[in-house]
Amino acid sequence: MSLNKKTVDDINVAGKRVLVRCDFNVPLKDGVITDETRINAALPTIQKLLNDGGKVILCSHLGKVKEGPNEKESLAPVAKRLSEKLGKEVNFVADYNVTGEAATAAVAAMKEGDVVLLQNTRFRGKEETKNGEEFSKELADLCDVYVCDAFGSSHRAHASVAGVTDVVRAKGGECAVGYLMQKEIDFLGNAVENPVRPFVAILGGAKVADKLNVINNLIEKCDTLIIGGGMAFTFLKAKGYEIGNSLVDDEKIDYCKEMMAKAEAMGKKLLLPIDTTVAAGFPNPIDAEIEVKVVDADKIPADMEGLDIGTKTAELYADAVKSAKTVVWNGPMGVFENPTLAKGTIAVAKSLAETDATTIIGGGDSAAAVNQLGFADKMSHISTGGGASLEFLEGKELPGVVAADDK
C-alpha cells in the first residue's frame, strides 16, 4: 500500500488558512504532560506550513470526555508546550464550543506564520453523529486548506478527521496529509504489503479478541509470528496446557486452534511461550514489589497467574528476531509497568534494538514500553497510533487516509 496522497510538499499554503488535525491526545497528570511523543511528532508538519507562510490552525481531541467539557481535558497544557517548542505564541481558543465566535475572531486576526490551537474537538460531543455534519462545516469555514496529520485518529470517520474534507473540497480547497501520516503509512504499509524478508511479527498485549483480524492477516503476510503477553495464555490453553489463574478468553480457544492450524498449513512459524513468569496474583498497585518464579509453560500451578514470558522464551524470541529483515511489534510481553514483570518486554525491545532489520513499533503500549525502557532511538519507526496501527495491520482502509486528495 504505497501512499499516493497529496502531502504538505504538494500544496501551496502561502497566505492561506490551514486547518491541521493533529494527535495531541497526550497523557496528563495533574495538568502536566507526562509524554510529549505526539507533540514532537506533529512539529515537522507545523513548522513546514509556517515556513511556507501559512496561517496554521490546529485541532485535536484529548481524552474520552465522558463527563462533558472540563478543564482536566482542555488542550491548554498542549498550547503552552507548543508555544515553547515552536518559539512563538500559540493562540489558544479556550471556548468549549471549539468553532464558535472566539475561534472565528482568532482566525480572522491571523497573519502569515501565526498559530491558533482550537479547544478539544470532543467537547463538541460525538463527532461521528449527526452533530458531526454541522461541526464539519464549521471547521471547514475556518480554513482554505486541510491537512490530516493525526494517524492515531485516522481509523475514525469523525468530523475533524474525514467529514471536514468533503466541505473543504466542495469550496475548492485541497486536502493533504502531513509528514507523520506519510511516514506511518510508508512504514506500516510497506511492512505489511511489501516487506523485506524474513518478516517477523510480534504480538502481545492482554486480549486475543483485540487482535483477531491482525493475527489472521499477519499469519498470511509474515514468515514468523511471535505471541506473548496475556493473549498467549489462550493459545496455551488451546494446546491443552494448564494455565492456572492466567488471563484467558475461553470464547477464543477454537479461534486460536484455527490460527495454529493455519500457520502450520501455510508453513509459517508460530512461536508461543515455552516458559512463563508466574505470581500468586496481579500486582496492586501495578508497580508494587512482587514475588515471582519462572515455570515451564505447560506447568503453571493451578493457583498461580502468568504475568510475563520466561527467560527461555525471551531467548527464543530474541533469536527469531536476529535473522529478520523486517520486524513489526505490537503489544508488550507482560505487565511491563512493573519492574519485576518487565523483563520479557525489555528482552524483546533489546533484541530489536540490536538487529539491522527495519523495526516498526505499532503504537499503544509497545510504543510506551520502548520509550520508557530507553530503546526509542534504536527503532526505525515508532507508530503514534495504537488502534490505527492495529487496523492498518489488519489490512483495513483508514478513513483519515482515504479522505485525503490523491496526487
Short mmCIF file of C-alpha atoms in Angstrom, two decimals:
data_model
loop_
_atom_site.label_atom_id
_atom_site.label_comp_id
_atom_site.label_asym_id
_atom_site.label_seq_id
_atom_site.Cartn_x
_atom_site.Cartn_y
_atom_site.Cartn_z
CA MET A 1 0.00 0.00 0.00
CA SER A 2 2.07 2.95 -1.18
CA LEU A 3 0.90 6.39 -0.24
CA ASN A 4 -0.26 8.16 -3.36
CA LYS A 5 -1.82 11.05 -1.50
CA LYS A 6 -1.12 14.76 -1.62
CA THR A 7 1.26 15.71 1.14
CA VAL A 8 2.25 19.09 2.58
CA ASP A 9 5.03 19.15 -0.02
CA ASP A 10 2.43 19.18 -2.83
CA ILE A 11 0.36 22.19 -1.71
CA ASN A 12 0.89 25.94 -1.70
CA VAL A 13 -0.25 27.46 1.59
CA ALA A 14 1.24 30.98 1.40
CA GLY A 15 -1.28 33.39 2.91
CA LYS A 16 -3.86 30.61 3.31
CA ARG A 17 -5.65 29.40 6.43
CA VAL A 18 -4.57 25.79 7.01
CA LEU A 19 -6.52 23.57 9.39
CA VAL A 20 -4.29 20.77 10.69
CA ARG A 21 -5.83 17.81 12.51
CA CYS A 22 -3.11 16.73 14.95
CA ASP A 23 -2.98 13.98 17.51
CA PHE A 24 -2.40 15.82 20.77
CA ASN A 25 -4.08 13.08 22.82
CA VAL A 26 -1.25 13.19 25.36
CA PRO A 27 -1.20 11.69 28.86
CA LEU A 28 -1.73 14.27 31.60
CA LYS A 29 -1.09 14.04 35.33
CA ASP A 30 -2.29 16.97 37.44
CA GLY A 31 -2.33 19.17 34.33
CA VAL A 32 1.25 18.25 33.36
CA ILE A 33 2.04 16.37 30.12
CA THR A 34 3.89 13.14 31.03
CA ASP A 35 4.82 12.02 27.49
CA GLU A 36 5.38 14.52 24.67
CA THR A 37 5.92 11.99 21.86
CA ARG A 38 2.78 13.03 19.98
CA ILE A 39 3.50 16.75 20.24
CA ASN A 40 7.05 16.22 18.96
CA ALA A 41 5.73 14.07 16.09
CA ALA A 42 3.49 16.93 14.90
CA LEU A 43 6.23 19.59 14.83
CA PRO A 44 7.77 18.93 11.37
CA THR A 45 4.42 19.41 9.58
CA ILE A 46 3.52 22.52 11.61
CA GLN A 47 6.97 24.02 11.01
CA LYS A 48 6.78 23.32 7.25
CA LEU A 49 3.40 25.08 6.94
CA LEU A 50 4.63 28.06 8.99
CA ASN A 51 7.81 28.34 6.90
CA ASP A 52 5.67 28.33 3.75
CA GLY A 53 3.66 31.32 5.01
CA GLY A 54 0.51 29.52 6.11
CA LYS A 55 -1.85 30.65 8.85
CA VAL A 56 -1.88 27.47 10.89
CA ILE A 57 -4.99 26.42 12.83
CA LEU A 58 -4.51 23.27 14.90
CA CYS A 59 -7.20 20.96 16.25
CA SER A 60 -7.18 17.69 18.18
CA HIS A 61 -9.10 15.63 20.69
CA LEU A 62 -7.78 14.75 24.13
CA GLY A 63 -9.13 12.01 26.38
CA LYS A 64 -12.55 10.37 26.19
CA VAL A 65 -14.53 13.37 27.57
CA LYS A 66 -17.09 11.13 29.26
CA GLU A 67 -18.28 13.81 31.69
CA GLY A 68 -18.66 16.60 29.14
CA PRO A 69 -16.24 19.52 28.60
CA ASN A 70 -13.92 20.04 31.57
CA GLU A 71 -10.63 21.75 32.35
CA LYS A 72 -8.86 18.42 33.03
CA GLU A 73 -9.22 17.53 29.34
CA SER A 74 -8.62 21.03 27.97
CA LEU A 75 -5.79 21.43 25.43
CA ALA A 76 -4.39 24.39 27.41
CA PRO A 77 -1.26 22.45 28.57
CA VAL A 78 -0.61 21.47 24.93
CA ALA A 79 -0.81 25.13 23.83
CA LYS A 80 1.76 26.04 26.48
CA ARG A 81 4.24 23.34 25.42
CA LEU A 82 3.71 24.03 21.73
CA SER A 83 4.48 27.73 22.27
CA GLU A 84 7.77 26.74 23.94
CA LYS A 85 8.70 24.20 21.26
CA LEU A 86 7.83 26.44 18.30
CA GLY A 87 9.42 29.50 19.91
CA LYS A 88 6.31 31.55 19.20
CA GLU A 89 2.99 32.27 20.87
CA VAL A 90 0.27 29.72 20.13
CA ASN A 91 -3.07 31.48 20.48
CA PHE A 92 -5.27 29.03 22.38
CA VAL A 93 -9.02 29.38 21.89
CA ALA A 94 -10.38 28.04 25.19
CA ASP A 95 -14.04 28.14 24.05
CA TYR A 96 -15.76 24.81 24.74
CA ASN A 97 -17.79 25.26 21.55
CA VAL A 98 -14.49 24.78 19.62
CA THR A 99 -15.58 26.61 16.44
CA GLY A 100 -17.66 29.44 17.94
CA GLU A 101 -17.25 33.22 17.79
CA ALA A 102 -13.96 33.19 19.72
CA ALA A 103 -12.42 30.82 17.15
CA THR A 104 -13.79 32.78 14.19
CA ALA A 105 -12.38 36.03 15.62
CA ALA A 106 -8.98 34.47 16.40
CA VAL A 107 -8.67 33.08 12.87
CA ALA A 108 -9.80 36.36 11.27
CA ALA A 109 -6.99 38.18 13.11
CA MET A 110 -4.27 35.78 11.94
CA LYS A 111 -1.26 36.85 9.91
CA GLU A 112 1.06 34.59 7.90
CA GLY A 113 3.12 32.44 10.30
CA ASP A 114 0.60 32.68 13.15
CA VAL A 115 -0.65 29.63 15.07
CA VAL A 116 -4.06 29.11 16.64
CA LEU A 117 -5.00 26.00 18.65
CA LEU A 118 -8.69 25.19 18.96
CA GLN A 119 -10.20 23.58 22.06
CA ASN A 120 -10.59 19.77 22.40
CA THR A 121 -12.74 18.66 19.44
CA ARG A 122 -14.58 16.14 21.62
CA PHE A 123 -16.01 19.00 23.67
CA ARG A 124 -18.48 19.31 20.79
CA GLY A 125 -19.94 15.89 21.52
CA LYS A 126 -19.78 12.82 19.33
CA GLU A 127 -18.12 13.74 16.07
CA GLU A 128 -19.40 10.72 14.19
CA THR A 129 -23.08 11.50 14.81
CA LYS A 130 -25.50 13.94 13.11
CA ASN A 131 -23.80 16.70 15.10
CA GLY A 132 -20.70 15.87 13.05
CA GLU A 133 -22.10 17.35 9.82
CA GLU A 134 -22.58 20.76 11.38
CA PHE A 135 -19.19 20.55 13.07
CA SER A 136 -17.53 19.53 9.78
CA LYS A 137 -18.96 22.61 8.09
CA GLU A 138 -17.88 24.95 10.89
CA LEU A 139 -14.34 23.55 10.83
CA ALA A 140 -14.22 23.94 7.04
CA ASP A 141 -15.45 27.55 7.34
CA LEU A 142 -12.30 28.38 9.31
CA CYS A 143 -9.88 27.23 6.61
CA ASP A 144 -8.89 27.20 2.93
CA VAL A 145 -6.78 24.02 3.10
CA TYR A 146 -6.99 20.93 5.33
CA VAL A 147 -4.10 18.72 6.45
CA CYS A 148 -4.56 15.47 8.38
CA ASP A 149 -1.55 14.55 10.48
CA ALA A 150 -3.40 12.59 13.18
CA PHE A 151 -2.57 9.00 12.39
CA GLY A 152 -3.74 7.98 15.87
CA SER A 153 -7.28 9.10 14.93
CA SER A 154 -7.22 8.22 11.24
CA HIS A 155 -9.20 4.99 11.77
CA ARG A 156 -12.23 7.04 12.88
CA ALA A 157 -14.57 8.67 10.36
CA HIS A 158 -15.02 11.73 12.58
CA ALA A 159 -15.87 15.31 11.58
CA SER A 160 -12.34 16.61 12.24
CA VAL A 161 -10.70 13.62 10.52
CA ALA A 162 -12.82 12.83 7.45
CA GLY A 163 -16.07 14.85 7.46
CA VAL A 164 -14.36 18.22 7.08
CA THR A 165 -12.59 17.13 3.87
CA ASP A 166 -15.80 16.94 1.79
CA VAL A 167 -16.74 20.51 2.73
CA VAL A 168 -13.22 21.86 2.10
CA ARG A 169 -13.12 20.20 -1.32
CA ALA A 170 -16.63 21.43 -2.19
CA LYS A 171 -15.42 25.03 -1.85
CA GLY A 172 -12.31 24.42 -3.96
CA GLY A 173 -9.83 23.69 -1.17
CA GLU A 174 -7.21 20.96 -1.03
CA CYS A 175 -6.89 18.11 1.47
CA ALA A 176 -3.45 16.65 2.15
CA VAL A 177 -1.64 14.50 4.69
CA GLY A 178 1.20 15.69 6.92
CA TYR A 179 4.67 14.21 7.31
CA LEU A 180 3.67 12.00 10.22
CA MET A 181 0.78 10.42 8.30
CA GLN A 182 3.03 9.90 5.29
CA LYS A 183 5.72 8.24 7.41
CA GLU A 184 3.23 6.00 9.20
CA ILE A 185 1.71 4.71 6.00
CA ASP A 186 5.05 4.30 4.26
CA PHE A 187 6.46 2.23 7.14
CA LEU A 188 3.39 0.26 8.22
CA GLY A 189 2.04 -0.10 4.68
CA ASN A 190 5.30 -1.32 3.23
CA ALA A 191 5.99 -3.60 6.18
CA VAL A 192 2.75 -5.46 5.68
CA GLU A 193 2.28 -5.30 1.91
CA ASN A 194 5.85 -5.38 0.67
CA PRO A 195 8.21 -6.47 3.45
CA VAL A 196 11.88 -7.28 3.06
CA ARG A 197 12.04 -10.90 4.23
CA PRO A 198 12.36 -12.67 6.61
CA PHE A 199 9.42 -10.75 8.11
CA VAL A 200 8.79 -11.35 11.82
CA ALA A 201 5.66 -10.04 13.57
CA ILE A 202 5.44 -9.90 17.37
CA LEU A 203 2.04 -9.57 19.02
CA GLY A 204 1.47 -9.10 22.73
CA GLY A 205 -0.99 -7.34 24.99
CA ALA A 206 -3.86 -8.66 27.04
CA LYS A 207 -6.64 -9.96 24.83
CA VAL A 208 -6.87 -12.20 21.78
CA ALA A 209 -10.21 -10.53 20.94
CA ASP A 210 -8.44 -7.19 20.33
CA LYS A 211 -6.17 -8.76 17.73
CA LEU A 212 -8.33 -11.37 15.96
CA ASN A 213 -8.03 -9.90 12.46
CA VAL A 214 -4.42 -8.83 12.99
CA ILE A 215 -3.37 -12.39 13.86
CA ASN A 216 -5.21 -13.74 10.82
CA ASN A 217 -3.77 -11.13 8.45
CA LEU A 218 -0.20 -11.36 9.76
CA ILE A 219 -0.07 -15.16 9.51
CA GLU A 220 -0.67 -14.68 5.78
CA LYS A 221 1.92 -11.89 5.45
CA CYS A 222 4.81 -12.76 7.77
CA ASP A 223 7.29 -15.64 7.97
CA THR A 224 7.27 -15.92 11.76
CA LEU A 225 4.55 -14.81 14.18
CA ILE A 226 5.53 -14.47 17.84
CA ILE A 227 2.82 -14.37 20.51
CA GLY A 228 3.39 -13.01 24.03
CA GLY A 229 1.54 -11.06 26.70
CA GLY A 230 -1.76 -12.04 28.27
CA MET A 231 -3.12 -13.24 24.93
CA ALA A 232 -0.57 -16.09 24.85
CA PHE A 233 -2.43 -18.00 27.59
CA THR A 234 -5.50 -18.52 25.43
CA PHE A 235 -3.20 -20.13 22.83
CA LEU A 236 -1.54 -22.24 25.53
CA LYS A 237 -4.93 -23.39 26.80
CA ALA A 238 -5.87 -24.22 23.20
CA LYS A 239 -2.84 -26.54 23.20
CA GLY A 240 -4.29 -28.30 26.24
CA TYR A 241 -1.95 -26.75 28.84
CA GLU A 242 -2.90 -25.93 32.44
CA ILE A 243 -2.72 -22.12 32.70
CA GLY A 244 -3.76 -21.63 36.35
CA ASN A 245 -5.35 -18.23 37.02
CA SER A 246 -3.80 -16.62 33.94
CA LEU A 247 -5.84 -14.34 31.73
CA VAL A 248 -7.85 -16.39 29.22
CA ASP A 249 -10.52 -15.76 26.63
CA ASP A 250 -12.44 -19.06 26.64
CA GLU A 251 -14.60 -17.99 23.71
CA LYS A 252 -11.49 -17.67 21.53
CA ILE A 253 -9.93 -21.07 22.17
CA ASP A 254 -11.27 -22.55 18.92
CA TYR A 255 -10.04 -19.47 17.07
CA CYS A 256 -6.54 -19.98 18.50
CA LYS A 257 -6.64 -23.64 17.38
CA GLU A 258 -7.64 -22.48 13.88
CA MET A 259 -4.78 -19.95 13.75
CA MET A 260 -2.21 -22.54 14.85
CA ALA A 261 -3.51 -24.94 12.20
CA LYS A 262 -3.48 -22.17 9.58
CA ALA A 263 0.14 -21.27 10.37
CA GLU A 264 1.16 -24.92 10.09
CA ALA A 265 -0.71 -25.40 6.80
CA MET A 266 0.96 -22.28 5.34
CA GLY A 267 4.41 -23.28 6.53
CA LYS A 268 4.69 -20.31 8.88
CA LYS A 269 6.36 -20.38 12.28
CA LEU A 270 4.03 -19.51 15.17
CA LEU A 271 6.05 -19.13 18.37
CA LEU A 272 4.39 -19.37 21.79
CA PRO A 273 5.97 -19.07 25.27
CA ILE A 274 7.91 -22.14 26.41
CA ASP A 275 8.21 -20.81 29.96
CA THR A 276 6.35 -18.20 31.97
CA THR A 277 6.95 -15.84 34.89
CA VAL A 278 4.19 -16.52 37.43
CA ALA A 279 2.98 -14.94 40.67
CA ALA A 280 0.20 -15.52 43.21
CA GLY A 281 -1.79 -12.63 41.74
CA PHE A 282 -1.71 -9.38 39.78
CA PRO A 283 0.42 -6.65 41.43
CA ASN A 284 -1.59 -3.98 43.28
CA PRO A 285 -0.64 -1.21 42.75
CA ILE A 286 0.69 -2.20 39.34
CA ASP A 287 4.31 -1.29 40.16
CA ALA A 288 4.32 -2.94 43.62
CA GLU A 289 7.07 -5.37 44.62
CA ILE A 290 6.02 -8.88 43.70
CA GLU A 291 7.37 -12.38 44.32
CA VAL A 292 7.68 -14.40 41.11
CA LYS A 293 9.09 -17.65 39.77
CA VAL A 294 9.66 -19.00 36.27
CA VAL A 295 7.98 -22.27 35.28
CA ASP A 296 7.61 -24.20 32.02
CA ALA A 297 4.61 -23.05 30.00
CA ASP A 298 2.87 -26.41 30.44
CA LYS A 299 3.46 -26.48 34.22
CA ILE A 300 1.76 -23.32 35.50
CA PRO A 301 0.49 -24.10 39.04
CA ALA A 302 -3.31 -24.04 39.33
CA ASP A 303 -3.21 -21.25 41.92
CA MET A 304 -0.70 -19.02 40.05
CA GLU A 305 -1.03 -16.43 37.29
CA GLY A 306 1.29 -15.94 34.32
CA LEU A 307 2.34 -12.27 34.08
CA ASP A 308 5.36 -12.25 31.73
CA ILE A 309 7.24 -14.53 29.36
CA GLY A 310 10.03 -16.54 30.98
CA THR A 311 13.79 -16.39 30.39
CA LYS A 312 13.96 -19.27 27.87
CA THR A 313 11.09 -17.71 25.90
CA ALA A 314 12.84 -14.33 25.90
CA GLU A 315 15.92 -16.05 24.39
CA LEU A 316 13.79 -17.93 21.83
CA TYR A 317 12.06 -14.70 20.72
CA ALA A 318 15.30 -12.70 20.61
CA ASP A 319 16.82 -15.46 18.49
CA ALA A 320 13.93 -15.32 16.00
CA VAL A 321 14.48 -11.58 15.57
CA LYS A 322 18.23 -11.89 14.85
CA SER A 323 17.84 -13.14 11.29
CA ALA A 324 14.85 -10.91 10.43
CA LYS A 325 14.96 -8.11 7.87
CA THR A 326 11.58 -6.58 8.87
CA VAL A 327 10.04 -6.70 12.36
CA VAL A 328 6.65 -5.33 13.43
CA TRP A 329 5.88 -5.34 17.16
CA ASN A 330 2.53 -4.56 18.73
CA GLY A 331 1.87 -5.23 22.42
CA PRO A 332 4.10 -5.91 25.44
CA MET A 333 5.18 -9.37 26.57
CA GLY A 334 3.96 -8.94 30.15
CA VAL A 335 2.97 -6.38 32.78
CA PHE A 336 5.82 -4.06 31.71
CA GLU A 337 4.72 -1.29 34.10
CA ASN A 338 6.11 -3.45 36.93
CA PRO A 339 9.95 -3.63 37.07
CA THR A 340 9.88 -7.34 38.02
CA LEU A 341 7.48 -8.20 35.19
CA ALA A 342 9.13 -6.05 32.51
CA LYS A 343 11.98 -8.45 31.77
CA GLY A 344 10.31 -10.16 28.78
CA THR A 345 9.37 -6.86 27.17
CA ILE A 346 12.90 -5.50 27.82
CA ALA A 347 14.46 -8.61 26.22
CA VAL A 348 12.33 -8.24 23.08
CA ALA A 349 13.00 -4.48 22.90
CA LYS A 350 16.73 -5.12 23.31
CA SER A 351 16.73 -7.72 20.53
CA LEU A 352 15.01 -5.23 18.21
CA ALA A 353 17.48 -2.51 19.18
CA GLU A 354 20.41 -4.77 18.27
CA THR A 355 19.15 -6.02 14.89
CA ASP A 356 19.87 -4.46 11.50
CA ALA A 357 16.27 -5.10 10.44
CA THR A 358 13.70 -2.40 9.79
CA THR A 359 11.94 -2.29 13.17
CA ILE A 360 8.43 -0.90 13.45
CA ILE A 361 6.68 -0.45 16.78
CA GLY A 362 2.92 -0.44 16.31
CA GLY A 363 1.84 2.21 18.78
CA GLY A 364 -0.05 1.83 22.05
CA ASP A 365 1.60 0.03 24.97
CA SER A 366 4.53 -1.25 22.92
CA ALA A 367 5.42 2.34 21.96
CA ALA A 368 5.11 3.39 25.61
CA ALA A 369 7.30 0.45 26.65
CA VAL A 370 10.04 1.22 24.11
CA ASN A 371 10.04 4.89 25.16
CA GLN A 372 10.06 4.14 28.90
CA LEU A 373 12.77 1.49 28.59
CA GLY A 374 15.07 3.80 26.63
CA PHE A 375 15.14 1.96 23.28
CA ALA A 376 13.19 4.51 21.22
CA ASP A 377 16.17 5.91 19.30
CA LYS A 378 17.16 2.39 18.17
CA MET A 379 13.90 1.71 16.32
CA SER A 380 13.29 2.52 12.65
CA HIS A 381 9.77 3.76 13.33
CA ILE A 382 7.51 4.08 16.36
CA SER A 383 3.87 4.50 15.40
CA THR A 384 1.86 7.17 17.20
CA GLY A 385 -1.42 5.32 16.74
CA GLY A 386 -2.49 2.27 18.73
CA GLY A 387 -5.91 1.49 17.26
CA ALA A 388 -4.99 2.92 13.86
CA SER A 389 -1.83 0.79 13.69
CA LEU A 390 -3.84 -2.31 14.55
CA GLU A 391 -6.44 -1.61 11.85
CA PHE A 392 -3.64 -0.94 9.38
CA LEU A 393 -2.01 -4.26 10.32
CA GLU A 394 -5.41 -5.89 9.78
CA GLY A 395 -5.32 -4.59 6.21
CA LYS A 396 -8.21 -2.14 6.67
CA GLU A 397 -8.53 1.18 4.86
CA LEU A 398 -8.39 4.12 7.27
CA PRO A 399 -10.97 6.94 6.79
CA GLY A 400 -8.37 9.64 7.53
CA VAL A 401 -6.12 8.32 4.77
CA VAL A 402 -8.87 7.68 2.24
CA ALA A 403 -10.22 11.21 2.76
CA ALA A 404 -7.03 12.96 1.55
CA ASP A 405 -6.72 14.06 -2.10
CA ASP A 406 -4.91 11.71 -4.45
CA LYS A 407 -1.86 13.11 -6.18
#
